[in-house]
Amino acid sequence: MALIVIDNVKKVYGEEGVVTAVLHGVSFSVEEGEFISIMGPSGSGKSTLLHILGLLDRPTSGTYFFAGENTAVLSDEALAIARNKKIGFVFQSFHLLARTSVLENVILPLYYSNVPKKDYISKAKIALEHVKLGHRLNHLPHQLSGGEKQRVAIARALVNDPKVLFADEPTGNLDSKTGKAVMDTLDNLHRQGKTIIVITHETSTASYANRIISISDGNIVSDQKSNSRHSHFSK
């Protein structure tokens, strides 16, 4: 069974009588273990699509099945629980707590989970080992490089062992060398079986994926397997 199935999803925003259609009937599915890039320029609808896929927003019409469940019938509370248990998010701007250690930043999502408190530290340490930052546990974010901050954010997204990891422009604030290190980290997680969906406008970032979905003006314009597996990384 596919992990994600969206069918004819539309999103319309209305303000003061002005209606703006952002997604115009988007359909695709994602199997467990896929590494997908969703590409498109600013204003293409890719961020709106991410918010729907990540259960942060609901479509105006169409259907979205996540992990076999019809998201339309889930309450806001049920969506929040599903987000915390089954979805990990990595954002362009890291969103780390400045006065909190690396370890505590990664532990944060566990406070809203069913994980026993006694297991918090061990789970956070395992997540940090996955991104090769086990030696930075007690550092504060300002003591880290940009790439290390993003890898901490990836560890935090992993700590609840989500079904899918969404990365929204994960290299957007990084130079090319650091961006490559972050994408190598995501690639390694994919090789370990994680389902990863990267939202990007950069060809070099998208090239890590097995499949690239291109979106323009709220429509999917192509959906194809990728052959270029990170042959280059330049900005």
mmCIF file of C-alpha atoms in Angstrom:
data_model
loop_
_atom_site.group_PDB
_atom_site.id
_atom_site.type_symbol
_atom_site.label_atom_id
_atom_site.label_comp_id
_atom_site.label_asym_id
_atom_site.label_seq_id
_atom_site.Cartn_x
_atom_site.Cartn_y
_atom_site.Cartn_z
ATOM 1 C CA MET A 1 0.000 0.000 0.000
ATOM 2 C CA ALA A 2 1.289 3.488 -0.849
ATOM 3 C CA LEU A 3 2.224 5.691 2.089
ATOM 4 C CA ILE A 4 0.790 8.815 0.443
ATOM 5 C CA VAL A 5 -2.026 8.996 -2.110
ATOM 6 C CA ILE A 6 -3.393 12.373 -3.194
ATOM 7 C CA ASP A 7 -6.076 12.533 -5.848
ATOM 8 C CA ASN A 8 -7.287 15.687 -7.618
ATOM 9 C CA VAL A 9 -6.223 17.888 -4.694
ATOM 10 C CA LYS A 10 -7.104 21.551 -5.083
ATOM 11 C CA LYS A 11 -6.351 24.452 -2.750
ATOM 12 C CA VAL A 12 -8.130 27.767 -2.964
ATOM 13 C CA TYR A 13 -7.592 30.753 -0.675
ATOM 14 C CA GLY A 14 -10.266 33.423 -0.375
ATOM 15 C CA GLU A 15 -9.906 36.832 1.190
ATOM 16 C CA GLU A 16 -12.429 39.669 1.011
ATOM 17 C CA GLY A 17 -14.077 38.198 -2.047
ATOM 18 C CA VAL A 18 -10.770 37.629 -3.860
ATOM 19 C CA VAL A 19 -10.282 33.937 -4.590
ATOM 20 C CA THR A 20 -6.818 32.609 -5.389
ATOM 21 C CA ALA A 21 -6.424 29.053 -6.650
ATOM 22 C CA VAL A 22 -2.988 27.689 -5.692
ATOM 23 C CA LEU A 23 -3.296 23.978 -6.540
ATOM 24 C CA HIS A 24 -5.359 22.891 -9.537
ATOM 25 C CA GLY A 25 -6.049 19.177 -9.102
ATOM 26 C CA VAL A 26 -2.784 17.497 -8.111
ATOM 27 C CA SER A 27 -2.572 13.685 -8.095
ATOM 28 C CA PHE A 28 0.288 11.305 -7.252
ATOM 29 C CA SER A 29 1.286 8.593 -4.809
ATOM 30 C CA VAL A 30 4.413 7.894 -2.766
ATOM 31 C CA GLU A 31 5.581 4.407 -1.817
ATOM 32 C CA GLU A 32 7.414 3.732 1.430
ATOM 33 C CA GLY A 33 11.165 4.051 0.976
ATOM 34 C CA GLU A 34 11.053 6.514 -1.930
ATOM 35 C CA PHE A 35 13.270 9.604 -2.111
ATOM 36 C CA ILE A 36 11.316 12.291 -3.971
ATOM 37 C CA SER A 37 12.088 15.890 -4.851
ATOM 38 C CA ILE A 38 9.224 18.283 -5.502
ATOM 39 C CA MET A 39 10.658 21.062 -7.648
ATOM 40 C CA GLY A 40 9.257 24.383 -8.709
ATOM 41 C CA PRO A 41 9.936 28.121 -8.732
ATOM 42 C CA SER A 42 8.642 30.497 -6.062
ATOM 43 C CA GLY A 43 4.868 30.769 -6.303
ATOM 44 C CA SER A 44 4.469 27.404 -8.026
ATOM 45 C CA GLY A 45 2.407 25.904 -5.184
ATOM 46 C CA LYS A 46 5.078 23.565 -3.839
ATOM 47 C CA SER A 47 4.990 25.026 -0.308
ATOM 48 C CA THR A 48 1.191 24.784 -0.212
ATOM 49 C CA LEU A 49 1.489 21.173 -1.364
ATOM 50 C CA LEU A 50 4.045 20.516 1.405
ATOM 51 C CA HIS A 51 1.668 21.927 4.021
ATOM 52 C CA ILE A 52 -1.090 19.607 2.830
ATOM 53 C CA LEU A 53 1.200 16.554 2.616
ATOM 54 C CA GLY A 54 2.579 17.338 6.066
ATOM 55 C CA LEU A 55 -0.931 17.624 7.574
ATOM 56 C CA LEU A 56 -0.372 21.296 8.389
ATOM 57 C CA ASP A 57 -3.247 22.331 6.112
ATOM 58 C CA ARG A 58 -6.252 20.695 4.488
ATOM 59 C CA PRO A 59 -7.071 20.666 0.771
ATOM 60 C CA THR A 60 -10.098 22.601 -0.438
ATOM 61 C CA SER A 61 -11.183 19.537 -2.409
ATOM 62 C CA GLY A 62 -9.815 16.171 -3.507
ATOM 63 C CA THR A 63 -8.671 13.290 -1.318
ATOM 64 C CA TYR A 64 -5.514 12.647 0.662
ATOM 65 C CA PHE A 65 -4.798 9.241 2.171
ATOM 66 C CA PHE A 66 -1.811 9.093 4.514
ATOM 67 C CA ALA A 67 -0.648 5.711 5.814
ATOM 68 C CA GLY A 68 -3.983 4.233 4.743
ATOM 69 C CA GLU A 69 -6.143 6.833 6.486
ATOM 70 C CA ASN A 70 -8.420 9.350 4.797
ATOM 71 C CA THR A 71 -7.152 12.617 6.272
ATOM 72 C CA ALA A 72 -10.482 14.354 5.570
ATOM 73 C CA VAL A 73 -12.183 12.448 8.392
ATOM 74 C CA LEU A 74 -9.475 13.163 10.977
ATOM 75 C CA SER A 75 -10.069 15.875 13.581
ATOM 76 C CA ASP A 76 -7.515 18.645 14.038
ATOM 77 C CA GLU A 77 -6.335 16.854 17.181
ATOM 78 C CA ALA A 78 -5.938 13.563 15.300
ATOM 79 C CA LEU A 79 -3.965 15.367 12.585
ATOM 80 C CA ALA A 80 -1.671 16.888 15.223
ATOM 81 C CA ILE A 81 -1.044 13.454 16.727
ATOM 82 C CA ALA A 82 -0.332 11.978 13.292
ATOM 83 C CA ARG A 83 2.071 14.848 12.528
ATOM 84 C CA ASN A 84 4.047 14.260 15.698
ATOM 85 C CA LYS A 85 4.170 10.461 15.452
ATOM 86 C CA LYS A 86 4.474 9.862 11.731
ATOM 87 C CA ILE A 87 6.022 12.962 10.132
ATOM 88 C CA GLY A 88 9.372 14.694 10.547
ATOM 89 C CA PHE A 89 10.002 18.235 9.281
ATOM 90 C CA VAL A 90 13.263 19.934 8.347
ATOM 91 C CA PHE A 91 13.075 23.617 7.422
ATOM 92 C CA GLN A 92 15.426 26.024 5.693
ATOM 93 C CA SER A 93 15.946 28.113 8.844
ATOM 94 C CA PHE A 94 16.671 25.226 11.275
ATOM 95 C CA HIS A 95 14.245 26.417 14.054
ATOM 96 C CA LEU A 96 16.580 25.405 16.884
ATOM 97 C CA LEU A 97 16.105 26.838 20.392
ATOM 98 C CA ALA A 98 19.076 29.168 20.891
ATOM 99 C CA ARG A 99 19.720 28.671 24.619
ATOM 100 C CA THR A 100 19.113 24.930 24.556
ATOM 101 C CA SER A 101 21.719 22.226 24.025
ATOM 102 C CA VAL A 102 21.846 20.082 20.915
ATOM 103 C CA LEU A 103 20.609 17.095 22.936
ATOM 104 C CA GLU A 104 17.663 19.032 24.396
ATOM 105 C CA ASN A 105 16.715 20.399 20.960
ATOM 106 C CA VAL A 106 16.480 16.854 19.634
ATOM 107 C CA ILE A 107 14.540 15.637 22.679
ATOM 108 C CA LEU A 108 11.857 18.329 22.215
ATOM 109 C CA PRO A 109 9.399 16.326 20.005
ATOM 110 C CA LEU A 110 9.471 13.452 22.506
ATOM 111 C CA TYR A 111 7.665 15.606 25.095
ATOM 112 C CA TYR A 112 4.566 15.341 22.887
ATOM 113 C CA SER A 113 4.917 11.605 22.220
ATOM 114 C CA ASN A 114 4.101 8.371 24.039
ATOM 115 C CA VAL A 115 7.802 7.590 24.520
ATOM 116 C CA PRO A 116 8.631 6.965 28.210
ATOM 117 C CA LYS A 117 10.652 9.836 29.710
ATOM 118 C CA LYS A 118 13.449 7.462 30.716
ATOM 119 C CA ASP A 119 14.086 6.766 27.016
ATOM 120 C CA TYR A 120 14.331 10.405 25.879
ATOM 121 C CA ILE A 121 18.108 10.760 26.129
ATOM 122 C CA SER A 122 18.926 7.403 24.529
ATOM 123 C CA LYS A 123 16.567 8.031 21.586
ATOM 124 C CA ALA A 124 17.965 11.530 21.048
ATOM 125 C CA LYS A 125 21.536 10.217 21.133
ATOM 126 C CA ILE A 126 20.685 7.548 18.540
ATOM 127 C CA ALA A 127 19.153 10.202 16.255
ATOM 128 C CA LEU A 128 22.278 12.363 16.604
ATOM 129 C CA GLU A 129 24.516 9.386 15.815
ATOM 130 C CA HIS A 130 22.506 8.911 12.592
ATOM 131 C CA VAL A 131 23.587 12.378 11.475
ATOM 132 C CA LYS A 132 27.158 11.986 12.833
ATOM 133 C CA LEU A 133 26.778 14.556 15.603
ATOM 134 C CA GLY A 134 27.090 12.320 18.657
ATOM 135 C CA HIS A 135 30.106 14.405 19.734
ATOM 136 C CA ARG A 136 28.119 17.669 19.848
ATOM 137 C CA LEU A 137 25.482 16.741 22.468
ATOM 138 C CA ASN A 138 26.193 19.541 24.919
ATOM 139 C CA HIS A 139 26.925 22.309 22.428
ATOM 140 C CA LEU A 140 24.577 25.245 21.946
ATOM 141 C CA PRO A 141 23.343 26.144 18.431
ATOM 142 C CA HIS A 142 25.584 29.244 18.209
ATOM 143 C CA GLN A 143 28.606 26.946 18.624
ATOM 144 C CA LEU A 144 27.684 24.987 15.489
ATOM 145 C CA SER A 145 28.210 25.611 11.794
ATOM 146 C CA GLY A 146 25.196 26.050 9.511
ATOM 147 C CA GLY A 147 25.516 22.490 8.264
ATOM 148 C CA GLU A 148 25.708 21.121 11.797
ATOM 149 C CA LYS A 149 22.600 23.086 12.758
ATOM 150 C CA GLN A 150 20.711 21.559 9.839
ATOM 151 C CA ARG A 151 21.892 18.076 10.818
ATOM 152 C CA VAL A 152 20.627 18.711 14.366
ATOM 153 C CA ALA A 153 17.292 19.680 12.811
ATOM 154 C CA ILE A 154 17.329 16.405 10.849
ATOM 155 C CA ALA A 155 18.068 14.451 14.048
ATOM 156 C CA ARG A 156 15.146 16.204 15.770
ATOM 157 C CA ALA A 157 12.896 15.277 12.847
ATOM 158 C CA LEU A 158 14.036 11.650 13.133
ATOM 159 C CA VAL A 159 13.727 11.188 16.888
ATOM 160 C CA ASN A 160 10.124 9.889 16.775
ATOM 161 C CA ASP A 161 11.020 7.471 13.943
ATOM 162 C CA PRO A 162 8.537 9.053 11.498
ATOM 163 C CA LYS A 163 7.137 7.316 8.440
ATOM 164 C CA VAL A 164 8.236 10.201 6.222
ATOM 165 C CA LEU A 165 10.725 13.047 6.453
ATOM 166 C CA PHE A 166 9.835 16.338 4.728
ATOM 167 C CA ALA A 167 12.723 18.719 4.033
ATOM 168 C CA ASP A 168 11.679 22.197 2.868
ATOM 169 C CA GLU A 169 14.576 23.895 1.015
ATOM 170 C CA PRO A 170 17.056 22.162 3.389
ATOM 171 C CA THR A 171 20.115 23.673 1.649
ATOM 172 C CA GLY A 172 18.643 27.135 1.105
ATOM 173 C CA ASN A 173 20.751 28.853 3.795
ATOM 174 C CA LEU A 174 23.953 26.870 3.154
ATOM 175 C CA ASP A 175 26.956 27.148 0.864
ATOM 176 C CA SER A 176 27.438 24.403 -1.726
ATOM 177 C CA LYS A 177 29.921 22.301 0.290
ATOM 178 C CA THR A 178 27.761 22.411 3.427
ATOM 179 C CA GLY A 179 24.622 21.776 1.377
ATOM 180 C CA LYS A 180 26.226 18.676 -0.085
ATOM 181 C CA ALA A 181 26.993 17.381 3.430
ATOM 182 C CA VAL A 182 23.352 17.886 4.446
ATOM 183 C CA MET A 183 22.063 16.146 1.312
ATOM 184 C CA ASP A 184 24.542 13.293 1.854
ATOM 185 C CA THR A 185 23.009 12.906 5.325
ATOM 186 C CA LEU A 186 19.496 12.649 3.836
ATOM 187 C CA ASP A 187 20.803 10.235 1.207
ATOM 188 C CA ASN A 188 22.256 7.981 3.908
ATOM 189 C CA LEU A 189 18.920 8.005 5.760
ATOM 190 C CA HIS A 190 17.173 7.016 2.532
ATOM 191 C CA ARG A 191 19.605 4.116 2.110
ATOM 192 C CA GLN A 192 18.559 2.987 5.593
ATOM 193 C CA GLY A 193 14.940 2.833 4.404
ATOM 194 C CA LYS A 194 13.521 6.260 5.252
ATOM 195 C CA THR A 195 10.919 7.847 2.991
ATOM 196 C CA ILE A 196 12.152 11.341 2.156
ATOM 197 C CA ILE A 197 10.427 14.190 0.319
ATOM 198 C CA VAL A 198 12.511 17.275 -0.424
ATOM 199 C CA ILE A 199 10.939 20.550 -1.542
ATOM 200 C CA THR A 200 13.451 22.596 -3.552
ATOM 201 C CA HIS A 201 14.013 24.926 -6.468
ATOM 202 C CA GLU A 202 17.643 23.819 -6.876
ATOM 203 C CA THR A 203 18.494 21.190 -9.493
ATOM 204 C CA SER A 204 21.565 20.078 -7.554
ATOM 205 C CA THR A 205 19.488 19.362 -4.447
ATOM 206 C CA ALA A 206 16.764 17.614 -6.447
ATOM 207 C CA SER A 207 19.344 15.387 -8.135
ATOM 208 C CA TYR A 208 19.705 13.329 -4.960
ATOM 209 C CA ALA A 209 16.193 11.939 -5.370
ATOM 210 C CA ASN A 210 15.121 8.795 -7.198
ATOM 211 C CA ARG A 211 12.104 10.655 -8.544
ATOM 212 C CA ILE A 212 11.492 14.305 -9.364
ATOM 213 C CA ILE A 213 8.014 15.851 -9.431
ATOM 214 C CA SER A 214 7.994 19.284 -11.086
ATOM 215 C CA ILE A 215 5.223 21.707 -10.265
ATOM 216 C CA SER A 216 4.372 24.984 -11.997
ATOM 217 C CA ASP A 217 1.411 27.303 -11.455
ATOM 218 C CA GLY A 218 -0.282 24.753 -9.231
ATOM 219 C CA ASN A 219 -0.041 21.862 -11.686
ATOM 220 C CA ILE A 220 2.287 18.893 -11.930
ATOM 221 C CA VAL A 221 4.145 19.327 -15.209
ATOM 222 C CA SER A 222 6.348 16.241 -14.938
ATOM 223 C CA ASP A 223 6.831 13.224 -12.693
ATOM 224 C CA GLN A 224 9.774 11.071 -13.614
ATOM 225 C CA LYS A 225 12.470 8.803 -12.274
ATOM 226 C CA SER A 226 15.794 10.531 -11.792
ATOM 227 C CA ASN A 227 19.005 9.127 -13.259
ATOM 228 C CA SER A 228 21.344 11.829 -12.084
ATOM 229 C CA ARG A 229 21.809 10.765 -8.427
ATOM 230 C CA HIS A 230 23.847 13.732 -7.126
ATOM 231 C CA SER A 231 26.367 13.810 -9.940
ATOM 232 C CA HIS A 232 27.027 17.422 -8.957
ATOM 233 C CA PHE A 233 26.216 19.947 -6.283
ATOM 234 C CA SER A 234 26.729 23.554 -7.165
ATOM 235 C CA LYS A 235 24.887 26.797 -6.478
#
